[in-house]
Amino acid sequence: MSGRVIVITSGKGGVGKTTASANIGTALAKAGNKVVLIDTDLGLRNLDLLLGLENRIVYTIVDVVEERCKLKQALVKDKKNPNLCLLAAAQTRDKSAVTEEQLKDICEKLQKDYDFILVDCPAGIEQGFQNAIAGATEAIVVTTPEMSAVRDADRIIGLLEAKEEMESYRLLLNRVRPNLIKSKDMMSVEDVVEILSADLIGIIPEDTGIITSTNKGEPIVNDEKSLAGRAYMNVARRIMGEEVDFMNLEEETSVVAKMKKFFKGLMGKEK
Amino acid sequence: MKDNIFAELYNKILGFFRQTEETSKDVACNRLRVVLMQDRTNLTPQLLEKMRSELVELLSKYLEMDKDALELNLDQEGEQMALMLSIPVIRAKDEAEIAAEEEAEESKESKESEEAEETEQDKENETLDVQDTESENNETTENETKTTDKQPKFPNKEICGDCRECELSDDIECEKKKLKDTKQKTEI
């Protein structure tokens, strides 16, 4: 078995790389794939928090590289899904503790036993980014419909294109607000896709549920009712090669749809 | 729930009045396109400015235009990058005018180069003379003061073999070379 190594990157910080990693990883595992999430943000690890695994980490990627433990020992199993595990970043070290070669090596070893290796990339285009993309052949570029995020995504795409081993990259448009797009105060999905001229892998609506799910340490894909959760599930299905239509967010978030949902909820309670 | 309905209503009313204006989204898109063009190319603002001034020089040969209002921008058209040049043309020059200007320039150039040649020759002659007398002078002084240390006449200056200009002026760059350069340019 040779698993796919996918790096999740963005350039700009705070656009939702880690949230995307946690959710896509969980969704892929839910669909029956064996998945490893690697946090490469040394010194600023957060993926463990989003998965609710912060208390279970014994060894980190730096321990693996410095041979204080075996690779398998450092993989932390998810609470709910046995198909999913996490290779955490060290919190006390900086980006130079791991080299490109070492990360490539880890990815190659994991490829034998897992279907998907998702690498959560740190923000920026420095060594941390170079490390994260070292072992990957595919990339998901996370961006939001804001100018700075789009500009940084363009820079990242340029760097990904320059890397020979990179076979493909696709765009994940995060924090989309249909109301603002409707009032022409936010760039639309089409605008961003046209400006970056890249293929789209998913559109995630802005969802307050993301905040509460992070608070609980449980990825939002586990909540099948939430819009963002469903959107992430669709991303996972597209990664697996299924053809899934993009959600019509305008319809989904319209007042009528919300009324329907509200009444459905009321009816359900009465019964 | 209520908040959402009001927000949507508000947006709709706002949108109705705003339709004629450029929306903030359009502004963002346009600004991004320009910025990304600059990011993607290695053209620095300095190079663009140079290109601009050279284009002005070339085009003003054929057109009378508002040089200050000339706009040179990189833009994207689909997949292709385009160089957009917008010049407010006051009027096009006619053939006779262009020909006359060309002639005037040529004659000016030839005059200049002739002058340059003349001055060059003059200077060469001069330098030869000066060198001769100098060497003579040196010999005599050497003979006279053999015991004292020999001191060069121009201790801090590079002496160019071709002319004396550089010895006399503080400029190390030889005047003659400059003249040669201008001559080459006119030939091109």
Short mmCIF file of C-alpha atoms in Angstrom, two decimals:
data_model
loop_
_atom_site.label_atom_id
_atom_site.label_comp_id
_atom_site.label_asym_id
_atom_site.label_seq_id
_atom_site.Cartn_x
_atom_site.Cartn_y
_atom_site.Cartn_z
CA MET A 1 0.00 0.00 0.00
CA SER A 2 1.24 3.44 -0.81
CA GLY A 3 -0.71 6.23 0.82
CA ARG A 4 -1.15 9.74 -0.49
CA VAL A 5 0.75 12.53 1.20
CA ILE A 6 -1.23 15.79 1.15
CA VAL A 7 0.06 19.03 2.62
CA ILE A 8 -2.43 21.60 3.88
CA THR A 9 -0.96 25.04 3.53
CA SER A 10 -1.93 28.70 3.11
CA GLY A 11 0.88 31.18 3.53
CA LYS A 12 -1.17 33.52 5.66
CA GLY A 13 -1.90 32.57 9.24
CA GLY A 14 -5.36 32.30 10.71
CA VAL A 15 -7.22 31.23 7.58
CA GLY A 16 -8.04 27.80 8.98
CA LYS A 17 -5.27 25.38 7.99
CA THR A 18 -5.34 23.51 11.25
CA THR A 19 -9.14 23.41 11.38
CA ALA A 20 -9.16 22.13 7.81
CA SER A 21 -6.53 19.49 8.63
CA ALA A 22 -8.46 18.24 11.64
CA ASN A 23 -11.76 18.13 9.78
CA ILE A 24 -10.54 16.63 6.51
CA GLY A 25 -8.54 14.04 8.45
CA THR A 26 -11.53 13.10 10.58
CA ALA A 27 -13.82 12.98 7.54
CA LEU A 28 -11.44 10.74 5.61
CA ALA A 29 -11.15 8.42 8.61
CA LYS A 30 -14.92 8.35 8.99
CA ALA A 31 -15.16 7.19 5.41
CA GLY A 32 -13.04 4.19 6.32
CA ASN A 33 -9.52 5.34 5.38
CA LYS A 34 -6.50 4.95 7.59
CA VAL A 35 -5.27 8.49 8.20
CA VAL A 36 -2.28 10.10 9.93
CA LEU A 37 -2.27 13.81 10.69
CA ILE A 38 1.19 15.34 11.05
CA ASP A 39 1.50 18.68 12.81
CA THR A 40 4.65 20.39 11.51
CA ASP A 41 4.09 23.68 13.28
CA LEU A 42 6.95 23.17 15.73
CA GLY A 43 6.71 25.50 18.69
CA LEU A 44 3.11 26.48 17.95
CA ARG A 45 1.24 23.22 17.91
CA ASN A 46 -2.55 23.32 17.89
CA LEU A 47 -3.79 20.33 15.95
CA ASP A 48 -3.85 18.31 19.19
CA LEU A 49 -6.24 20.86 20.70
CA LEU A 50 -8.67 20.76 17.80
CA LEU A 51 -8.79 16.97 18.01
CA GLY A 52 -9.06 17.01 21.81
CA LEU A 53 -5.90 14.92 22.15
CA GLU A 54 -3.74 17.39 24.07
CA ASN A 55 -3.61 15.22 27.18
CA ARG A 56 -2.59 12.05 25.40
CA ILE A 57 0.62 13.18 23.76
CA VAL A 58 3.70 11.43 25.05
CA TYR A 59 6.13 11.64 22.15
CA THR A 60 6.37 14.22 19.37
CA ILE A 61 7.83 14.35 15.88
CA VAL A 62 11.10 15.67 17.32
CA ASP A 63 11.36 12.61 19.57
CA VAL A 64 10.96 10.43 16.49
CA VAL A 65 13.61 12.34 14.55
CA GLU A 66 16.04 12.26 17.46
CA GLU A 67 15.33 8.55 17.95
CA ARG A 68 13.99 8.71 21.46
CA CYS A 69 11.05 6.58 20.37
CA LYS A 70 9.80 4.58 17.42
CA LEU A 71 7.53 6.21 14.87
CA LYS A 72 4.60 3.99 15.85
CA GLN A 73 4.95 4.92 19.51
CA ALA A 74 4.57 8.61 18.71
CA LEU A 75 1.27 8.17 16.84
CA VAL A 76 -1.65 9.17 19.09
CA LYS A 77 -4.92 7.40 18.32
CA ASP A 78 -8.07 9.52 18.08
CA LYS A 79 -10.67 9.21 20.82
CA LYS A 80 -13.54 8.26 18.57
CA ASN A 81 -12.05 6.96 15.40
CA PRO A 82 -9.43 4.21 15.53
CA ASN A 83 -8.58 4.87 11.87
CA LEU A 84 -7.22 8.31 12.71
CA CYS A 85 -4.02 9.18 14.50
CA LEU A 86 -1.89 12.22 15.15
CA LEU A 87 1.84 12.80 15.05
CA ALA A 88 2.13 15.90 17.20
CA ALA A 89 4.62 18.74 16.90
CA ALA A 90 6.98 19.58 19.73
CA GLN A 91 5.92 22.65 21.64
CA THR A 92 9.32 23.48 23.11
CA ARG A 93 11.44 23.39 19.97
CA ASP A 94 11.73 25.57 16.88
CA LYS A 95 11.44 24.85 13.18
CA SER A 96 15.08 23.84 12.81
CA ALA A 97 14.63 20.72 14.97
CA VAL A 98 13.39 18.76 11.93
CA THR A 99 14.86 18.84 8.42
CA GLU A 100 13.22 18.36 5.03
CA GLU A 101 14.92 14.98 4.60
CA GLN A 102 13.71 13.75 7.96
CA LEU A 103 10.12 14.72 7.25
CA LYS A 104 10.29 13.12 3.83
CA ASP A 105 11.57 9.97 5.49
CA ILE A 106 8.72 9.93 8.02
CA CYS A 107 6.14 10.38 5.25
CA GLU A 108 7.65 7.54 3.25
CA LYS A 109 7.51 5.20 6.24
CA LEU A 110 3.91 6.11 7.01
CA GLN A 111 2.86 5.64 3.38
CA LYS A 112 3.28 1.88 3.79
CA ASP A 113 0.62 1.55 6.47
CA TYR A 114 -1.77 4.43 5.86
CA ASP A 115 -4.06 5.63 3.05
CA PHE A 116 -3.66 9.32 3.74
CA ILE A 117 -0.94 11.33 5.39
CA LEU A 118 -2.11 14.89 5.94
CA VAL A 119 0.61 17.40 6.77
CA ASP A 120 -0.54 20.53 8.60
CA CYS A 121 1.83 23.27 7.49
CA PRO A 122 2.87 26.29 9.57
CA ALA A 123 2.12 29.80 8.30
CA GLY A 124 4.78 31.58 6.29
CA ILE A 125 7.09 30.54 3.48
CA GLU A 126 10.22 29.88 5.49
CA GLN A 127 11.88 26.64 6.52
CA GLY A 128 8.76 25.33 8.27
CA PHE A 129 6.86 25.51 4.99
CA GLN A 130 9.70 23.91 3.06
CA ASN A 131 9.80 21.08 5.60
CA ALA A 132 6.07 20.50 5.43
CA ILE A 133 5.93 20.25 1.63
CA ALA A 134 9.07 18.10 1.42
CA GLY A 135 7.34 14.73 1.50
CA ALA A 136 4.05 15.71 -0.14
CA THR A 137 2.92 15.11 -3.71
CA GLU A 138 -0.42 16.87 -3.35
CA ALA A 139 -1.42 20.12 -1.72
CA ILE A 140 -4.54 21.83 -0.49
CA VAL A 141 -4.17 25.60 -0.42
CA VAL A 142 -6.50 27.12 2.16
CA THR A 143 -7.58 30.69 1.61
CA THR A 144 -10.42 33.04 2.49
CA PRO A 145 -12.13 35.60 0.26
CA GLU A 146 -9.96 38.38 1.65
CA MET A 147 -7.27 40.22 -0.24
CA SER A 148 -4.33 39.37 1.99
CA ALA A 149 -5.21 35.69 2.13
CA VAL A 150 -5.65 35.50 -1.65
CA ARG A 151 -2.37 37.27 -2.26
CA ASP A 152 -0.51 34.91 0.05
CA ALA A 153 -2.22 31.92 -1.55
CA ASP A 154 -0.95 33.11 -4.92
CA ARG A 155 2.59 33.21 -3.56
CA ILE A 156 2.21 29.71 -2.13
CA ILE A 157 0.87 28.40 -5.45
CA GLY A 158 3.95 29.85 -7.16
CA LEU A 159 6.20 28.01 -4.72
CA LEU A 160 4.25 24.76 -5.09
CA GLU A 161 4.48 24.96 -8.86
CA ALA A 162 8.23 25.34 -8.59
CA LYS A 163 8.49 22.04 -6.71
CA GLU A 164 8.90 19.15 -9.11
CA GLU A 165 7.46 16.43 -6.88
CA MET A 166 4.21 18.34 -6.43
CA GLU A 167 1.69 16.66 -8.70
CA SER A 168 -1.37 18.74 -7.97
CA TYR A 169 -2.75 21.44 -5.76
CA ARG A 170 -6.32 22.49 -5.11
CA LEU A 171 -7.96 25.41 -3.44
CA LEU A 172 -10.06 25.28 -0.29
CA LEU A 173 -12.02 28.48 0.14
CA ASN A 174 -12.74 28.93 3.81
CA ARG A 175 -14.92 31.30 5.82
CA VAL A 176 -17.20 32.19 2.94
CA ARG A 177 -20.07 34.49 3.93
CA PRO A 178 -22.92 34.21 1.44
CA ASN A 179 -24.65 37.30 2.81
CA LEU A 180 -21.64 39.47 2.15
CA ILE A 181 -21.14 37.98 -1.29
CA LYS A 182 -24.76 38.72 -2.08
CA SER A 183 -24.38 42.34 -1.10
CA LYS A 184 -21.20 42.46 -3.17
CA ASP A 185 -19.06 43.21 -0.16
CA MET A 186 -17.01 40.03 -0.37
CA MET A 187 -15.24 38.45 -3.28
CA SER A 188 -17.29 35.56 -4.59
CA VAL A 189 -16.02 32.01 -5.01
CA GLU A 190 -15.81 32.60 -8.76
CA ASP A 191 -13.75 35.77 -8.27
CA VAL A 192 -11.15 34.01 -6.15
CA VAL A 193 -10.98 31.00 -8.45
CA GLU A 194 -10.54 33.27 -11.46
CA ILE A 195 -7.88 35.43 -9.83
CA LEU A 196 -5.83 32.46 -8.67
CA SER A 197 -6.76 30.29 -11.67
CA ALA A 198 -6.68 27.14 -9.57
CA ASP A 199 -9.00 24.14 -9.19
CA LEU A 200 -11.37 24.17 -6.27
CA ILE A 201 -11.66 21.32 -3.79
CA GLY A 202 -14.19 22.86 -1.43
CA ILE A 203 -16.09 25.85 -0.18
CA ILE A 204 -16.54 26.12 3.59
CA PRO A 205 -19.05 28.64 4.92
CA GLU A 206 -18.30 30.75 7.94
CA ASP A 207 -19.89 28.84 10.79
CA THR A 208 -20.06 29.74 14.46
CA GLY A 209 -20.12 26.01 15.08
CA ILE A 210 -16.38 25.96 14.30
CA ILE A 211 -15.72 27.96 17.46
CA THR A 212 -17.83 25.75 19.70
CA SER A 213 -16.39 22.60 18.18
CA THR A 214 -12.86 23.88 18.80
CA ASN A 215 -13.84 24.66 22.39
CA LYS A 216 -14.92 21.07 22.83
CA GLY A 217 -11.99 19.59 20.97
CA GLU A 218 -14.22 17.83 18.51
CA PRO A 219 -13.99 18.47 14.75
CA ILE A 220 -17.18 19.89 13.25
CA VAL A 221 -17.51 17.05 10.71
CA ASN A 222 -18.77 14.94 13.59
CA ASP A 223 -21.82 17.21 13.65
CA GLU A 224 -23.65 16.10 10.55
CA LYS A 225 -26.24 18.86 10.80
CA SER A 226 -23.77 21.71 10.58
CA LEU A 227 -23.19 23.32 7.22
CA ALA A 228 -19.41 23.56 7.63
CA GLY A 229 -19.31 19.93 8.76
CA ARG A 230 -21.14 18.81 5.63
CA ALA A 231 -18.88 20.96 3.48
CA TYR A 232 -15.80 19.30 4.99
CA MET A 233 -17.33 15.87 4.42
CA ASN A 234 -17.75 16.80 0.76
CA VAL A 235 -14.09 17.85 0.58
CA ALA A 236 -13.07 14.43 1.89
CA ARG A 237 -15.24 12.72 -0.71
CA ARG A 238 -13.70 14.80 -3.48
CA ILE A 239 -10.22 13.88 -2.25
CA MET A 240 -11.24 10.24 -2.48
CA GLY A 241 -12.14 10.83 -6.12
CA GLU A 242 -15.92 11.15 -5.92
CA GLU A 243 -17.65 13.84 -7.90
CA VAL A 244 -19.66 15.92 -5.48
CA ASP A 245 -21.50 19.08 -6.45
CA PHE A 246 -20.58 22.24 -4.61
CA MET A 247 -23.17 23.36 -2.09
CA ASN A 248 -25.29 26.34 -2.97
CA LEU A 249 -24.46 28.35 0.10
CA GLU A 250 -26.79 31.17 -0.77
CA GLU A 251 -29.73 28.81 -0.71
CA GLU A 252 -28.54 26.95 2.37
CA THR A 253 -28.12 30.09 4.42
CA SER A 254 -31.22 31.92 3.17
CA VAL A 255 -33.96 32.92 5.57
CA VAL A 256 -36.39 30.41 4.09
CA ALA A 257 -33.98 27.53 4.61
CA LYS A 258 -33.41 28.63 8.17
CA MET A 259 -37.14 28.90 8.84
CA LYS A 260 -37.63 25.40 7.49
CA LYS A 261 -34.86 24.10 9.69
CA PHE A 262 -36.28 25.93 12.67
CA PHE A 263 -39.75 24.47 12.22
CA LYS A 264 -38.37 21.03 11.58
CA GLY A 265 -36.56 21.34 14.88
CA LEU A 266 -39.79 22.37 16.64
CA MET A 267 -41.76 19.52 15.09
CA GLY A 268 -39.05 17.07 16.08
CA LYS A 269 -39.22 18.25 19.68
CA GLU A 270 -42.97 17.94 19.85
CA LYS A 271 -42.86 14.35 18.74
CA MET B 1 -33.05 34.65 13.66
CA LYS B 2 -34.47 38.14 13.78
CA ASP B 3 -31.05 39.64 13.44
CA ASN B 4 -30.51 37.76 10.24
CA ILE B 5 -33.72 38.94 8.66
CA PHE B 6 -32.91 42.53 9.50
CA ALA B 7 -29.35 42.14 8.28
CA GLU B 8 -30.55 40.78 4.99
CA LEU B 9 -33.14 43.51 4.58
CA TYR B 10 -30.52 46.11 5.37
CA ASN B 11 -28.16 44.63 2.80
CA LYS B 12 -30.87 44.57 0.20
CA ILE B 13 -31.82 48.19 0.71
CA LEU B 14 -28.18 49.17 0.74
CA GLY B 15 -27.54 47.09 -2.35
CA PHE B 16 -30.40 48.81 -4.17
CA PHE B 17 -28.89 52.24 -3.65
CA ARG B 18 -25.39 51.07 -4.28
CA GLN B 19 -25.87 49.43 -7.64
CA THR B 20 -24.51 52.35 -9.58
CA GLU B 21 -21.33 52.59 -7.55
CA GLU B 22 -18.35 50.27 -7.70
CA THR B 23 -18.85 47.72 -4.93
CA SER B 24 -16.15 47.05 -2.36
CA LYS B 25 -15.79 43.58 -3.84
CA ASP B 26 -14.95 45.03 -7.24
CA VAL B 27 -12.40 47.32 -5.69
CA ALA B 28 -10.82 44.36 -3.92
CA CYS B 29 -10.73 42.30 -7.11
CA ASN B 30 -9.14 45.06 -9.14
CA ARG B 31 -6.57 45.91 -6.53
CA LEU B 32 -5.69 42.25 -6.14
CA ARG B 33 -5.24 41.76 -9.85
CA VAL B 34 -2.77 44.61 -10.07
CA VAL B 35 -0.86 43.53 -6.98
CA LEU B 36 -0.65 39.92 -8.13
CA MET B 37 0.63 40.98 -11.52
CA GLN B 38 3.46 42.83 -9.84
CA ASP B 39 4.10 39.93 -7.46
CA ARG B 40 4.25 37.41 -10.27
CA THR B 41 6.65 39.33 -12.49
CA ASN B 42 10.10 40.40 -11.49
CA LEU B 43 9.60 43.86 -12.92
CA THR B 44 10.49 46.38 -10.25
CA PRO B 45 8.80 49.82 -10.19
CA GLN B 46 12.15 51.30 -11.25
CA LEU B 47 12.30 49.13 -14.35
CA LEU B 48 8.71 49.96 -15.20
CA GLU B 49 9.49 53.65 -14.91
CA LYS B 50 12.50 53.27 -17.17
CA MET B 51 10.42 51.40 -19.70
CA ARG B 52 7.84 54.15 -19.50
CA SER B 53 10.27 56.94 -20.19
CA GLU B 54 11.87 55.09 -23.07
CA LEU B 55 8.49 54.42 -24.59
CA VAL B 56 7.60 58.09 -24.27
CA GLU B 57 10.79 59.00 -26.08
CA LEU B 58 10.08 56.58 -28.90
CA LEU B 59 6.43 57.41 -29.32
CA SER B 60 6.84 61.16 -29.16
CA LYS B 61 8.66 60.85 -32.46
CA TYR B 62 5.35 60.02 -34.10
CA LEU B 63 2.74 61.41 -31.78
CA GLU B 64 2.12 64.57 -29.91
CA MET B 65 0.77 63.42 -26.59
CA ASP B 66 0.13 64.22 -22.98
CA LYS B 67 3.27 62.70 -21.51
CA ASP B 68 2.22 63.12 -17.90
CA ALA B 69 -1.05 61.30 -18.36
CA LEU B 70 0.58 58.26 -19.90
CA GLU B 71 -0.33 55.08 -18.04
CA LEU B 72 1.64 51.87 -18.20
CA ASN B 73 0.25 48.91 -16.27
CA LEU B 74 0.41 45.17 -16.21
CA ASP B 75 -2.99 43.56 -16.45
CA GLN B 76 -4.48 40.15 -16.81
CA GLU B 77 -6.68 39.10 -19.66
CA GLY B 78 -7.83 35.57 -19.02
CA GLU B 79 -4.75 33.41 -18.68
CA GLN B 80 -2.53 35.88 -20.47
CA MET B 81 -0.64 38.72 -18.93
CA ALA B 82 -0.94 41.95 -20.84
CA LEU B 83 0.94 45.22 -20.82
CA MET B 84 -1.62 47.98 -20.94
CA LEU B 85 -0.46 51.29 -22.31
CA SER B 86 -2.85 54.19 -22.32
CA ILE B 87 -1.75 57.45 -23.86
CA PRO B 88 -3.91 60.51 -24.40
CA VAL B 89 -2.94 61.50 -27.93
CA ILE B 90 -3.21 65.17 -28.74
CA ARG B 91 -2.55 64.65 -32.44
CA ALA B 92 -0.55 62.47 -34.74
CA LYS B 93 2.36 64.05 -36.51
CA ASP B 94 2.28 63.97 -40.30
CA GLU B 95 4.94 62.42 -42.46
CA ALA B 96 6.58 65.63 -43.50
CA GLU B 97 6.91 66.68 -39.91
CA ILE B 98 8.45 63.40 -38.86
CA ALA B 99 10.87 63.50 -41.77
CA ALA B 100 11.83 67.08 -40.95
CA GLU B 101 12.45 66.21 -37.34
CA GLU B 102 14.50 63.21 -38.29
CA GLU B 103 16.62 65.30 -40.60
CA ALA B 104 17.11 67.95 -37.99
CA GLU B 105 18.22 65.31 -35.55
CA GLU B 106 20.57 63.69 -38.00
CA SER B 107 22.25 66.91 -38.92
CA LYS B 108 22.56 67.76 -35.27
CA GLU B 109 24.10 64.39 -34.61
CA SER B 110 26.55 64.61 -37.44
CA LYS B 111 27.54 68.09 -36.34
CA GLU B 112 28.10 66.87 -32.86
CA SER B 113 30.20 63.95 -33.95
CA GLU B 114 32.27 66.18 -36.24
CA GLU B 115 32.86 68.57 -33.43
CA ALA B 116 33.81 65.74 -31.19
CA GLU B 117 36.32 64.46 -33.70
CA GLU B 118 37.84 67.87 -34.10
CA THR B 119 38.26 68.44 -30.43
CA GLU B 120 39.71 64.98 -30.09
CA GLN B 121 42.34 65.63 -32.67
CA ASP B 122 43.18 68.94 -31.11
CA LYS B 123 43.60 67.36 -27.76
CA GLU B 124 45.77 64.58 -29.10
CA ASN B 125 48.08 67.10 -30.65
CA GLU B 126 48.14 69.07 -27.46
CA THR B 127 48.93 66.09 -25.32
CA LEU B 128 51.73 65.04 -27.57
CA ASP B 129 53.27 68.46 -27.27
CA VAL B 130 52.86 68.58 -23.57
CA GLN B 131 54.32 65.13 -23.10
CA ASP B 132 57.37 66.06 -25.07
CA THR B 133 58.07 69.17 -23.11
CA GLU B 134 57.36 67.41 -19.88
CA SER B 135 59.79 64.62 -20.47
CA GLU B 136 62.39 67.17 -21.33
CA ASN B 137 61.64 69.06 -18.16
CA ASN B 138 61.86 65.92 -16.09
CA GLU B 139 65.22 65.06 -17.49
CA THR B 140 66.63 68.41 -16.69
CA THR B 141 65.30 68.47 -13.14
CA GLU B 142 66.57 64.98 -12.53
CA ASN B 143 69.98 65.97 -13.64
CA GLU B 144 69.95 68.97 -11.42
CA THR B 145 68.71 67.40 -8.20
CA LYS B 146 70.01 63.90 -8.10
CA THR B 147 70.42 63.68 -4.36
CA THR B 148 66.84 64.67 -3.42
CA ASP B 149 64.00 62.14 -3.56
CA LYS B 150 62.21 61.97 -6.81
CA GLN B 151 58.67 63.27 -6.44
CA PRO B 152 56.02 62.64 -9.07
CA LYS B 153 54.36 65.71 -10.35
CA PHE B 154 50.80 64.41 -9.74
CA PRO B 155 51.03 62.04 -6.81
CA ASN B 156 47.35 61.29 -6.36
CA LYS B 157 46.19 61.17 -9.92
CA GLU B 158 46.09 58.42 -12.42
CA ILE B 159 47.75 59.52 -15.55
CA CYS B 160 46.07 58.52 -18.71
CA GLY B 161 48.36 57.87 -21.58
CA ASP B 162 46.07 59.41 -24.15
CA CYS B 163 45.59 62.94 -22.98
CA ARG B 164 46.40 65.45 -20.33
CA GLU B 165 42.89 66.33 -19.35
CA CYS B 166 42.77 63.91 -16.50
CA GLU B 167 45.96 65.21 -15.04
CA LEU B 168 44.70 68.74 -15.00
CA SER B 169 41.17 68.24 -13.78
CA ASP B 170 40.18 66.45 -10.62
CA ASP B 171 38.00 64.10 -12.62
CA ILE B 172 39.68 60.75 -12.90
CA GLU B 173 37.41 59.79 -15.74
CA CYS B 174 39.07 60.90 -18.90
CA GLU B 175 37.20 63.55 -20.87
CA LYS B 176 38.29 61.96 -24.06
CA LYS B 177 36.67 58.70 -23.13
CA LYS B 178 33.42 60.50 -22.51
CA LEU B 179 33.57 61.98 -25.94
CA LYS B 180 34.24 58.60 -27.45
CA ASP B 181 31.23 57.19 -25.64
CA THR B 182 28.91 59.86 -26.96
CA LYS B 183 30.23 59.24 -30.41
CA GLN B 184 29.47 55.55 -30.12
CA LYS B 185 25.96 56.30 -28.97
CA THR B 186 25.27 58.51 -31.92
CA GLU B 187 26.55 55.84 -34.24
CA ILE B 188 24.12 53.32 -32.78
#
